[in-house]
Tab-separated table of C-alpha atoms and ligand atoms in Angstrom:
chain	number	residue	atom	x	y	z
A	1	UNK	CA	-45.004	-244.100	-85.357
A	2	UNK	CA	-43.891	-247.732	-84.944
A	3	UNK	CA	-40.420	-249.075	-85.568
A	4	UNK	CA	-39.520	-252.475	-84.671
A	5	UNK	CA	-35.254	-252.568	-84.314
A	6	UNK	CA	-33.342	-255.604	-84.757
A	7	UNK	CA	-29.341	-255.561	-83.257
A	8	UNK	CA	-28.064	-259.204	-83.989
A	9	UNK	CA	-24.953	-259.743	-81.781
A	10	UNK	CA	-22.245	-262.844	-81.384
A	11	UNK	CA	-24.609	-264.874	-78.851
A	12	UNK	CA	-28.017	-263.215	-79.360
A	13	UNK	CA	-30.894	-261.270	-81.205
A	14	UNK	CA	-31.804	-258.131	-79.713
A	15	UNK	CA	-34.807	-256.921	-80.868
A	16	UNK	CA	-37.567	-254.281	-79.437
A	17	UNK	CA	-40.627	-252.912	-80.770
A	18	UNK	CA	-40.993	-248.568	-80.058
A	19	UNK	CA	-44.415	-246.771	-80.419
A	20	UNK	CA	-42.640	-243.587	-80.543
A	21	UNK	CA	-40.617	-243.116	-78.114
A	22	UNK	CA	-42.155	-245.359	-75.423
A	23	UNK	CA	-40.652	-249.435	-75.797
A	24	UNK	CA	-43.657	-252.114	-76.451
A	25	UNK	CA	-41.486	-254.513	-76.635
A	26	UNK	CA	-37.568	-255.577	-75.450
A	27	UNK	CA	-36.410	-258.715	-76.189
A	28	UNK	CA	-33.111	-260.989	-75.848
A	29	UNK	CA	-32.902	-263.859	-77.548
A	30	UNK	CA	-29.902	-265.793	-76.961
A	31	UNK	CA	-28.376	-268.347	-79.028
A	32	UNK	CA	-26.358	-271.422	-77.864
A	33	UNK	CA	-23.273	-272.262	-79.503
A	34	UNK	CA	-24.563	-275.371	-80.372
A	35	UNK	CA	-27.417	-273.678	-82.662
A	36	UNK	CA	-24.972	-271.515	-84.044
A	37	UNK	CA	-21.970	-273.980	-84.913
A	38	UNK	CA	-25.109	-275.347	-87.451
A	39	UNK	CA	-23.675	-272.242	-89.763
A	40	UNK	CA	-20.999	-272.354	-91.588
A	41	UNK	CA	-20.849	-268.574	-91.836
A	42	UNK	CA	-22.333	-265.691	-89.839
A	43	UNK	CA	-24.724	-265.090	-93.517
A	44	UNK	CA	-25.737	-268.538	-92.719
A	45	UNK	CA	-28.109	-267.549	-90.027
A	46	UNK	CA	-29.796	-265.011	-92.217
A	47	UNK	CA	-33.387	-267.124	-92.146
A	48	UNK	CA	-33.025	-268.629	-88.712
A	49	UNK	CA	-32.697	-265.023	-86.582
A	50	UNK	CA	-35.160	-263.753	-89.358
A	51	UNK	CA	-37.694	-265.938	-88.011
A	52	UNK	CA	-36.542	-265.809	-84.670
A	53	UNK	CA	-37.448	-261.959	-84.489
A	54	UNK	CA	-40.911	-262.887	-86.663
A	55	UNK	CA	-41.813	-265.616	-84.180
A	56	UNK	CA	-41.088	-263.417	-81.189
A	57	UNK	CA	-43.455	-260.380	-82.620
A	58	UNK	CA	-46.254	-263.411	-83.192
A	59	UNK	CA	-45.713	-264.486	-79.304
A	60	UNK	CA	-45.743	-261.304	-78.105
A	61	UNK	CA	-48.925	-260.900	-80.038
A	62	UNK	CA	-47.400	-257.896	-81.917
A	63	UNK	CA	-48.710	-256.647	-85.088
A	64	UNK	CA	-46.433	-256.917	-88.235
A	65	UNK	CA	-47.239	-253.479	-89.059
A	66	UNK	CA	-44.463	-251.177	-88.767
A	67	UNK	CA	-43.223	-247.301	-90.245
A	68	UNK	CA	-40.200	-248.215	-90.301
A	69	UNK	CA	-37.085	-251.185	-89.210
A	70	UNK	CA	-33.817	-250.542	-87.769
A	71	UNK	CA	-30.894	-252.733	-87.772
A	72	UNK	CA	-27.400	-252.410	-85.915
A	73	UNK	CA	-25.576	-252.144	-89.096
A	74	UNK	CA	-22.886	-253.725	-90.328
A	75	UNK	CA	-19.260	-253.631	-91.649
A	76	UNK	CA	-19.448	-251.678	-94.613
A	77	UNK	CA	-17.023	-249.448	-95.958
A	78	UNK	CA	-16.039	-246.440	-93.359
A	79	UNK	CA	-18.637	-243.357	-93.539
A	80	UNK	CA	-19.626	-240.739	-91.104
A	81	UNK	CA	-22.112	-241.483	-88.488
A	82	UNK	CA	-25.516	-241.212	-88.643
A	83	UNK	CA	-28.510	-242.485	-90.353
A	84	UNK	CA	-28.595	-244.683	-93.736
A	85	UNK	CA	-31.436	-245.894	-95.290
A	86	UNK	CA	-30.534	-249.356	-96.203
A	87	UNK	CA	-30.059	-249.500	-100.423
A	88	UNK	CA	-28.542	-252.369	-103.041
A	89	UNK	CA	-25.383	-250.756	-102.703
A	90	UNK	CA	-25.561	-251.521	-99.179
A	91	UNK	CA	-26.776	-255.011	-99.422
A	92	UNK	CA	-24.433	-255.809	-102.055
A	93	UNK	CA	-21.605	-254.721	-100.157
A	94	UNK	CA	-23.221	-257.105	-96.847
A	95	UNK	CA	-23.237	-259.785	-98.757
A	96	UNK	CA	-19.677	-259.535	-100.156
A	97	UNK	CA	-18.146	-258.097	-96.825
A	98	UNK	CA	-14.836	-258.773	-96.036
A	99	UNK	CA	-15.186	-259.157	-91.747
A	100	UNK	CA	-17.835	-261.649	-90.678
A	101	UNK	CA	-19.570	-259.909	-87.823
A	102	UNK	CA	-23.154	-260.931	-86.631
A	103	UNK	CA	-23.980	-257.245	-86.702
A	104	UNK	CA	-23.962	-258.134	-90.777
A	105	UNK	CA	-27.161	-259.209	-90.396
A	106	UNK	CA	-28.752	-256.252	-89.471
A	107	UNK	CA	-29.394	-254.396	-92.472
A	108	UNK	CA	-30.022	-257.621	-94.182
A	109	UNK	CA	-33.191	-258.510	-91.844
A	110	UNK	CA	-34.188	-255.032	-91.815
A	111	UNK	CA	-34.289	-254.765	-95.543
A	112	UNK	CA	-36.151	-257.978	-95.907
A	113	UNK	CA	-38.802	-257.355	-93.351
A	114	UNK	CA	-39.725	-254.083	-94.734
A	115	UNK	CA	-40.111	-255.092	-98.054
A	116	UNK	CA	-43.369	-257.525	-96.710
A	117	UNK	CA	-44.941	-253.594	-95.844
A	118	UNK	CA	-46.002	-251.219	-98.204
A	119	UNK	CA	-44.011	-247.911	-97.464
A	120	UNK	CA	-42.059	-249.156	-94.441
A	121	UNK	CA	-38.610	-247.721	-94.411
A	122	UNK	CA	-35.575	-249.677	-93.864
A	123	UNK	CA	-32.865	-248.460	-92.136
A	124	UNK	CA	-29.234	-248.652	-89.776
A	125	UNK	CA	-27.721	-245.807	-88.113
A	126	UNK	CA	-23.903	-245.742	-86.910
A	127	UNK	CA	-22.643	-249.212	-87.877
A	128	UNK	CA	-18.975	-250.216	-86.268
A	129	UNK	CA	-17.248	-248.358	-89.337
A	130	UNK	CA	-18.141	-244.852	-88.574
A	131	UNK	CA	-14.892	-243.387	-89.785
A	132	UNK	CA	-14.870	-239.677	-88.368
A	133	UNK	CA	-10.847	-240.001	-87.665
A	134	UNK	CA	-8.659	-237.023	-88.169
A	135	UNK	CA	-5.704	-237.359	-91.098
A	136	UNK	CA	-3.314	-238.196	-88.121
A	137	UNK	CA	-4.858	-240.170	-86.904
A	138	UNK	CA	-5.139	-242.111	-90.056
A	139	UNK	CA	-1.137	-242.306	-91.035
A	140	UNK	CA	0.282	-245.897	-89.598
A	141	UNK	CA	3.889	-246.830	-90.458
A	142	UNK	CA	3.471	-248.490	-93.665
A	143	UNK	CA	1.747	-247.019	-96.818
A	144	UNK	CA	0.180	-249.887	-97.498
A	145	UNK	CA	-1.885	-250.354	-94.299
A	146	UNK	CA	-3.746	-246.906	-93.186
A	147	UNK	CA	-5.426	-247.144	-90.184
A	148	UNK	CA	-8.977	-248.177	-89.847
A	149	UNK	CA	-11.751	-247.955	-87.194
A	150	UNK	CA	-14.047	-250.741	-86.414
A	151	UNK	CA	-16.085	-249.909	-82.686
A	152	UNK	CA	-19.279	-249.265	-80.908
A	153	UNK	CA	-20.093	-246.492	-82.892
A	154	UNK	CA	-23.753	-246.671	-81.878
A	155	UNK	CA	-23.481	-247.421	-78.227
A	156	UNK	CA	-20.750	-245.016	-77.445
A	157	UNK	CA	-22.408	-242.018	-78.820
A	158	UNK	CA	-25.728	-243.423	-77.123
A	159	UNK	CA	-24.131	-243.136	-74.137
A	160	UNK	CA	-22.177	-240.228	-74.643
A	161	UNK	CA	-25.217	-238.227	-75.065
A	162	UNK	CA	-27.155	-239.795	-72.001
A	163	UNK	CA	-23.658	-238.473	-69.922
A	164	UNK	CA	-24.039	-235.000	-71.885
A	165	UNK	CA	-27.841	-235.170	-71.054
A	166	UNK	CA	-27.368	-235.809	-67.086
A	167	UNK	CA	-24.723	-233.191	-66.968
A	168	UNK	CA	-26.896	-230.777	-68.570
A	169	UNK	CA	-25.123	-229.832	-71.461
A	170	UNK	CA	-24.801	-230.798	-75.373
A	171	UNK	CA	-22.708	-233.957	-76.492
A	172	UNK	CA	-21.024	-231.750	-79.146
A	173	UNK	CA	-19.890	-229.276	-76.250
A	174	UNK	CA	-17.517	-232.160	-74.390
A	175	UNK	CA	-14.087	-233.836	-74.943
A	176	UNK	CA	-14.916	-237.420	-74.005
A	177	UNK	CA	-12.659	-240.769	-73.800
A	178	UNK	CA	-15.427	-243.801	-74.206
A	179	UNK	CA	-14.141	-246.751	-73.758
A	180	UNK	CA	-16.341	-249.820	-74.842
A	181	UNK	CA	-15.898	-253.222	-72.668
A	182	UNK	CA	-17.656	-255.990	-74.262
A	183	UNK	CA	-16.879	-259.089	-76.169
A	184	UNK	CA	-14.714	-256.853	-78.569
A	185	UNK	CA	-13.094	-253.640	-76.639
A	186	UNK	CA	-13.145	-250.047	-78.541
A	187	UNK	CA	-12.137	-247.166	-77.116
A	188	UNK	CA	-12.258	-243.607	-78.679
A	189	UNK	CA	-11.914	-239.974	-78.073
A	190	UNK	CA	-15.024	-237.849	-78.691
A	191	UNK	CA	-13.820	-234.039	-79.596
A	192	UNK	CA	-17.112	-231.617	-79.516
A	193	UNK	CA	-19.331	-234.964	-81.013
A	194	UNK	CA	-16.823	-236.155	-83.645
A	195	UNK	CA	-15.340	-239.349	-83.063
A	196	UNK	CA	-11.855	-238.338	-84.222
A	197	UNK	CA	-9.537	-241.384	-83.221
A	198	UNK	CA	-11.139	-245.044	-82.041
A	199	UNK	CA	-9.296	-248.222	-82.430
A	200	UNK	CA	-10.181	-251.086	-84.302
A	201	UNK	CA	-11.774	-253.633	-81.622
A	202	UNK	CA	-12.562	-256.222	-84.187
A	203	UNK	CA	-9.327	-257.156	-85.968
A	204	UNK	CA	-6.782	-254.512	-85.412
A	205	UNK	CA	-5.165	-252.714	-82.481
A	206	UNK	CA	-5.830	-251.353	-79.230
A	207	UNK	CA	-6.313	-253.582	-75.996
A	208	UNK	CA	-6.946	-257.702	-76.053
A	209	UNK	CA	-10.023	-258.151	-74.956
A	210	UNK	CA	-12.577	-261.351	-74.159
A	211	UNK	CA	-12.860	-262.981	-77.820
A	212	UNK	CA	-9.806	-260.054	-79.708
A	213	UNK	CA	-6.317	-260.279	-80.016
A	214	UNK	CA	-6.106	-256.582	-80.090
A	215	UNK	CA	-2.304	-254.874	-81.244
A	216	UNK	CA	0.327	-258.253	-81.972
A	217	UNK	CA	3.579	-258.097	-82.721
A	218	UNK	CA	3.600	-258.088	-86.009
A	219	UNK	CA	6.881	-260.011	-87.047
A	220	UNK	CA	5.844	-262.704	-84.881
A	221	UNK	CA	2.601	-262.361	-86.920
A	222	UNK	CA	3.838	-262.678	-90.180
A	223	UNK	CA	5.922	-265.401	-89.354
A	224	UNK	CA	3.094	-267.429	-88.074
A	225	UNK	CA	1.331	-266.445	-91.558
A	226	UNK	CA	3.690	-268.294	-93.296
A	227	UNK	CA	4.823	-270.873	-90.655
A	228	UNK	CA	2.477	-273.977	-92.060
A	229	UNK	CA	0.796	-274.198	-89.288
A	230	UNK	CA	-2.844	-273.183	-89.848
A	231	UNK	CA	-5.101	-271.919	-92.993
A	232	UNK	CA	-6.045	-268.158	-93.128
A	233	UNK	CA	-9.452	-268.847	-91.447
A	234	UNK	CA	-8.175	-270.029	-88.456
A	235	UNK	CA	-5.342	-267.433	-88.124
A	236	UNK	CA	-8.279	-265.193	-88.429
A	237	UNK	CA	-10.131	-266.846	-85.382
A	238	UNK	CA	-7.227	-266.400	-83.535
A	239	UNK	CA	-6.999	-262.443	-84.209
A	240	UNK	CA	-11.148	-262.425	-83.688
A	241	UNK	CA	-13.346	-265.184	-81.892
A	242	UNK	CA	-10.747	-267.254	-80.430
A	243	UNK	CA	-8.434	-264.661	-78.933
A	244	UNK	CA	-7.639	-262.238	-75.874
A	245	UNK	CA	-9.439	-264.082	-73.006
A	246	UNK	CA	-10.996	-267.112	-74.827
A	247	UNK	CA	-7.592	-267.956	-76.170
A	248	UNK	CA	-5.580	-267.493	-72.445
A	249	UNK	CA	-8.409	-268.631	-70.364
A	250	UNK	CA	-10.830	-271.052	-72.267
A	251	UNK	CA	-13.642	-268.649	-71.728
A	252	UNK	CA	-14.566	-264.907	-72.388
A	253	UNK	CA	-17.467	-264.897	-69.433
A	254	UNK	CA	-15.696	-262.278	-66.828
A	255	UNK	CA	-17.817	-264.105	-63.642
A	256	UNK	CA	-16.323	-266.958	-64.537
A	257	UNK	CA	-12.622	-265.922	-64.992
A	258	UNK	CA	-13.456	-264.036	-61.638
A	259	UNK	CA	-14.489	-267.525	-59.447
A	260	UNK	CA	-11.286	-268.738	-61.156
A	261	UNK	CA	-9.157	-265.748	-59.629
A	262	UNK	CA	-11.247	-266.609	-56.225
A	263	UNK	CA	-10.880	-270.145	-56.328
A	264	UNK	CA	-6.733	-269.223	-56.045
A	265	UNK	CA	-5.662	-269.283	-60.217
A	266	UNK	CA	-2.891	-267.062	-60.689
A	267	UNK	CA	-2.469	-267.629	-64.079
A	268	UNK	CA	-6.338	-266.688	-64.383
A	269	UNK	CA	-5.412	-263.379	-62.379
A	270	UNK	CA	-2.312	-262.445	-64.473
A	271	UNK	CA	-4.599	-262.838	-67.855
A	272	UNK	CA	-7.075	-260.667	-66.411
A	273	UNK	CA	-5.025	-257.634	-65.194
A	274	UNK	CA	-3.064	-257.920	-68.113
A	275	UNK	CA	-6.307	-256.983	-70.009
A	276	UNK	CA	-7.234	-254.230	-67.497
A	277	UNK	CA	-3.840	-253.333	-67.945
A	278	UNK	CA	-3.765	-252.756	-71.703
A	279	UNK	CA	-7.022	-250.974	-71.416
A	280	UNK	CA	-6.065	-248.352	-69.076
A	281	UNK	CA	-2.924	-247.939	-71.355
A	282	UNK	CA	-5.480	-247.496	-74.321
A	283	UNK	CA	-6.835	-244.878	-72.530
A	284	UNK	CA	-4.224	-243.312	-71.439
A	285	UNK	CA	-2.760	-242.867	-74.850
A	286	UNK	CA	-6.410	-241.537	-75.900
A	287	UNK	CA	-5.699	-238.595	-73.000
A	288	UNK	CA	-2.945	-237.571	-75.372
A	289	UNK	CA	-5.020	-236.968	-78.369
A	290	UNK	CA	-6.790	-234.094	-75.917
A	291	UNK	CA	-3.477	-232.707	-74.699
A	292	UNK	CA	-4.755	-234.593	-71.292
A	293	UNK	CA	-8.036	-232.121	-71.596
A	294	UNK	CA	-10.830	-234.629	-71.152
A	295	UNK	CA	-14.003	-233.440	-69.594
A	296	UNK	CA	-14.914	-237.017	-68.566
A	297	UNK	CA	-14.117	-241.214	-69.328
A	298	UNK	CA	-17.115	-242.948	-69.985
A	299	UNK	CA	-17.262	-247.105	-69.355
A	300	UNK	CA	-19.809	-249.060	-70.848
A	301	UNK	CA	-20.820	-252.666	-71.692
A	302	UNK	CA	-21.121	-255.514	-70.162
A	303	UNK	CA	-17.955	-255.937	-68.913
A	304	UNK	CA	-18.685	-252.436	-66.386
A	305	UNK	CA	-20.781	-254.799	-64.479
A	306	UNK	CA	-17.599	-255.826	-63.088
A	307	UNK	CA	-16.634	-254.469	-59.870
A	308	UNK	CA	-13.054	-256.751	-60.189
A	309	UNK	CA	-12.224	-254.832	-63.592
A	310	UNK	CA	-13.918	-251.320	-63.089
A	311	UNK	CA	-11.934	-250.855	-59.676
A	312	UNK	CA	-8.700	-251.371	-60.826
A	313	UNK	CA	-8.990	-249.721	-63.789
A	314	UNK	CA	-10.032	-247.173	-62.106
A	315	UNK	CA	-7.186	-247.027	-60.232
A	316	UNK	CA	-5.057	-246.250	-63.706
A	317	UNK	CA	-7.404	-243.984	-64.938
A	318	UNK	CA	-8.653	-241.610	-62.962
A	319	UNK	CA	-6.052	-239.218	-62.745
A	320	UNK	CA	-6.840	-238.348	-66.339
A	321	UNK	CA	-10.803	-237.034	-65.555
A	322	UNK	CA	-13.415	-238.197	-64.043
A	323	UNK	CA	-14.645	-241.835	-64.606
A	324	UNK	CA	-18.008	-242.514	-65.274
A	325	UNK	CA	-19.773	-246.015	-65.238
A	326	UNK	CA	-22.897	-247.407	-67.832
A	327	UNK	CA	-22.776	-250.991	-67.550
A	328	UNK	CA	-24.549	-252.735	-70.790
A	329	UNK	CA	-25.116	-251.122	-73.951
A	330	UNK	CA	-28.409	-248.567	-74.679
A	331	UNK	CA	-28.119	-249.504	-78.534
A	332	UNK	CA	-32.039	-250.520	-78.961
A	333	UNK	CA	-33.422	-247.144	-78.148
A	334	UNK	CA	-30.074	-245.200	-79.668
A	335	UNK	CA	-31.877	-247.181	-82.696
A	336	UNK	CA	-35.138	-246.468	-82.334
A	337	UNK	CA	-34.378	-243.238	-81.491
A	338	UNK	CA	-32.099	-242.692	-84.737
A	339	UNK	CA	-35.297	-244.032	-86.797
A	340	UNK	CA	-37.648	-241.582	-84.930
A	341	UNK	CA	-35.698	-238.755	-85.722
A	342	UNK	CA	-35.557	-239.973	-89.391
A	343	UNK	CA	-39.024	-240.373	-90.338
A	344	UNK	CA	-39.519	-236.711	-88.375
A	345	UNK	CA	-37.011	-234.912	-90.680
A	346	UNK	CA	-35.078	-234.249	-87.689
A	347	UNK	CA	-32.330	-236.114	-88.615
A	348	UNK	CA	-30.967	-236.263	-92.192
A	349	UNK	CA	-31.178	-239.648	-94.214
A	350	UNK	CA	-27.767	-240.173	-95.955
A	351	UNK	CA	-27.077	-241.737	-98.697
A	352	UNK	CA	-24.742	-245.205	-99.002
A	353	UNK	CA	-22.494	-245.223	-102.150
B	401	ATP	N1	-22.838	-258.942	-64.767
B	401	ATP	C1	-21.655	-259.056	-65.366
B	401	ATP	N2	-20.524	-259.013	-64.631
B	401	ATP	C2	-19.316	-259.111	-65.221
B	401	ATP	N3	-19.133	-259.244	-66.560
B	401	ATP	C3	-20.216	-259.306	-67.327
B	401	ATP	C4	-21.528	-259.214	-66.792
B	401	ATP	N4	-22.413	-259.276	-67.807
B	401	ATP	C5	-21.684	-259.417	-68.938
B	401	ATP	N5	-20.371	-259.436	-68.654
B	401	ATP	C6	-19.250	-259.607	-69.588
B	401	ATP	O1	-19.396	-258.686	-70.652
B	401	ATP	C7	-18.875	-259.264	-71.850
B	401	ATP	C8	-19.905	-259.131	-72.940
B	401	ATP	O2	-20.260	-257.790	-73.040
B	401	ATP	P1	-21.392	-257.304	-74.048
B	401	ATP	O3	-22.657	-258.038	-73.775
B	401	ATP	O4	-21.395	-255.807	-74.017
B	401	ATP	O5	-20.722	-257.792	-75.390
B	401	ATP	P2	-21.349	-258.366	-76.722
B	401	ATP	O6	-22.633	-257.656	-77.035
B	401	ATP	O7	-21.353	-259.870	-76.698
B	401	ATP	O8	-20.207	-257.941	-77.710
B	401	ATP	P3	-19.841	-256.482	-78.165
B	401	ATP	O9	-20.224	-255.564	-77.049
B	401	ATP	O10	-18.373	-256.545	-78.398
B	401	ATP	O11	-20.643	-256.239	-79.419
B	401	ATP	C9	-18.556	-260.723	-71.539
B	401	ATP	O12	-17.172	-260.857	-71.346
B	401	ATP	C10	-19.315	-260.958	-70.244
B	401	ATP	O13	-18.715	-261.962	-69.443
B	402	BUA	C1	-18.454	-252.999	-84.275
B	402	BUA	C2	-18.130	-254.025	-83.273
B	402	BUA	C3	-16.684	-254.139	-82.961
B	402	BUA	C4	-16.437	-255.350	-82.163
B	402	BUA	O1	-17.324	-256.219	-82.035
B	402	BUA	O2	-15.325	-255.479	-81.638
């Protein structure tokens, strides 16, 4: 069987090509910000990565003939993980979505390309709004704002099963913490393979991170809502794009913030540790949700490349359980391997609504 996946990110088009399970194909193709500021909107780039992924199949001299496409899905409206096969519903709800995220895009390519093959199967499998939280979990203070979970749904479990597989046992046998260090930061506790508390990395709470505000006080908040001073777009870009470390720093590229820190910026170093900080407070107060019995914390992303930031926090963590290290993200295969299982029958094909 051949599946070609498609995982559209901030700065790049991931895209690989899997003759079962053995990759033909891995590809990154990164964008500049100067090619993206050409878009007005994230939806905007719909036709450019579209061809991007066609022209990189037609270099790679790969045939357009696939069983079925994958995309990293996007923000739709919180549902249980697994695997969706992309519908209108779906689409409609893309195309109207609330949160811009580049990971939109994936179902929309997806659904396009396998419409050009007869009987080719469109689908996405654990998009960032896999909602598996426990009614607790849910309640904030205010009836008007219950909690919601936007994270790396896909990678996290992709990784929590390759820790489950190396220790020889079953993902839905462990109490993990998975914390997710990329441009956004999710972290979330994994009880026996349900995700039943994550934060929401995009435009909500838990730690600051690279391009997020994370938590904010939210009287100062409000009163910056209403203070005049900039149009609800651009408060937005400060919550998401233009926050955390781009916002402090100028840049959200942790080498660079690190040859800062070298170079003798203290400012740099206080911005950075503050981060780490917050992070290993996140997962501290995810140790809680256990009663403090975690089997093991799992760091991924790119950001676990980082000796600077995985050392010291580290240091914070590891008197909770024992810290484990994936640096980068295994979402291709989790997606190829999510539309394998599909087309088998050995994974059920829900149903959007
Ligand atoms: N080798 C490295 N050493 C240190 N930091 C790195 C390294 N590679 C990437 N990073 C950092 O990782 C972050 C990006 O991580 P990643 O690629 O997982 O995120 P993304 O795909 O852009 O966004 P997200 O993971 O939130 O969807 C950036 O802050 C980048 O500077
Ligand atoms: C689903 C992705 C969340 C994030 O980018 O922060």
């Amino acid at each position: 069987m051949k599946i070609l996946v498609i995982n559209p990110g901030s700065t790049s088009t991931k895209i690989a090509v899997y003759e079962n399970e053995t990759p033909l194909l891995i590809r990154n193709i990164k964008h500049t910000t100067e090619e993206l500021a050409a878009f007005p909107r994230i939806i905007d780039q719909f036709e450019f990565r579209k061809n991007l992924v066609l022209k990189a199949l037609e270099s790679e001299k790969i045939p357009f003939d696939f069983d079925a496409i994958i995309g990293r899905g996007g923000l739709l409206k919180p549902i249980p993980g697994g695997v969706y096969e992309v519908n209108d519903v779906m689409l409609d709800d893309i195309i109207h979505a609330m949160r811009n995220h580049a990971c939109n895009l994936g179902c929309l390519i997806a659904s396009e390309l396998s419409l050009l093959l007869p009987g080719c199967r469109a689908f996405i499998a654990d998009p960032g709004v896999v909602d598996e939280l426990e009614d607790v979990a849910r309640i904030t203070g205010s009836p008007l704002m219950p909690k919601i979970t936007i994270w790396h749904a896909l990678n996290q479990r992709a990784i929590a099963r390759r820790f489950a597989k190396e220790q020889r046992t079953k993902y839905e046998d462990l109490d993990l913490i998975v914390c997710h260090l990329g441009g956004g930061i999710s972290v979330a506790v994994h009880r026996h393979g349900r995700a039943i508390d994550a934060n929401n990395a995009l435009d909500g709470s838990g730690p600051f991170s690279p391009e997020r505000a994370g938590t904010l006080p939210a009287g100062q908040l409000i009163d910056l809502c209403h203070s005049g001073r900039f149009t609800n777009d651009e408060l937005k870009k400060r919550i998401s794009g233009r926050a955390g470390l781009a916002a402090h720093l100028g840049t959200t590229d942790i080498p660079t913030v690190i040859r800062s820190i070298e170079a003798g910026d203290h400012h740099a170093k206080l911005i950075l540790d503050a981060m780490i900080y917050n992070i290993a407070k996140e997962i501290g107060a995810a140790a809680t949700v256990l009663y403090g019995k975690t089997d093991a914390i799992l760091l991924t992303g790119g950001i676990a490349h980082s000796d600077y930031v995985i050392s010291r926090l580290k240091e914070r963590i590891s008197f909770i359980a024992p810290v484990y290290v994936y640096p980068g993200e295994d979402e291709l295969e989790a997606l190829a391997l999510n539309a394998l299982g599909a087309l088998r029958g050995e994974l059920p094909i829900q149903v959007y609504k």
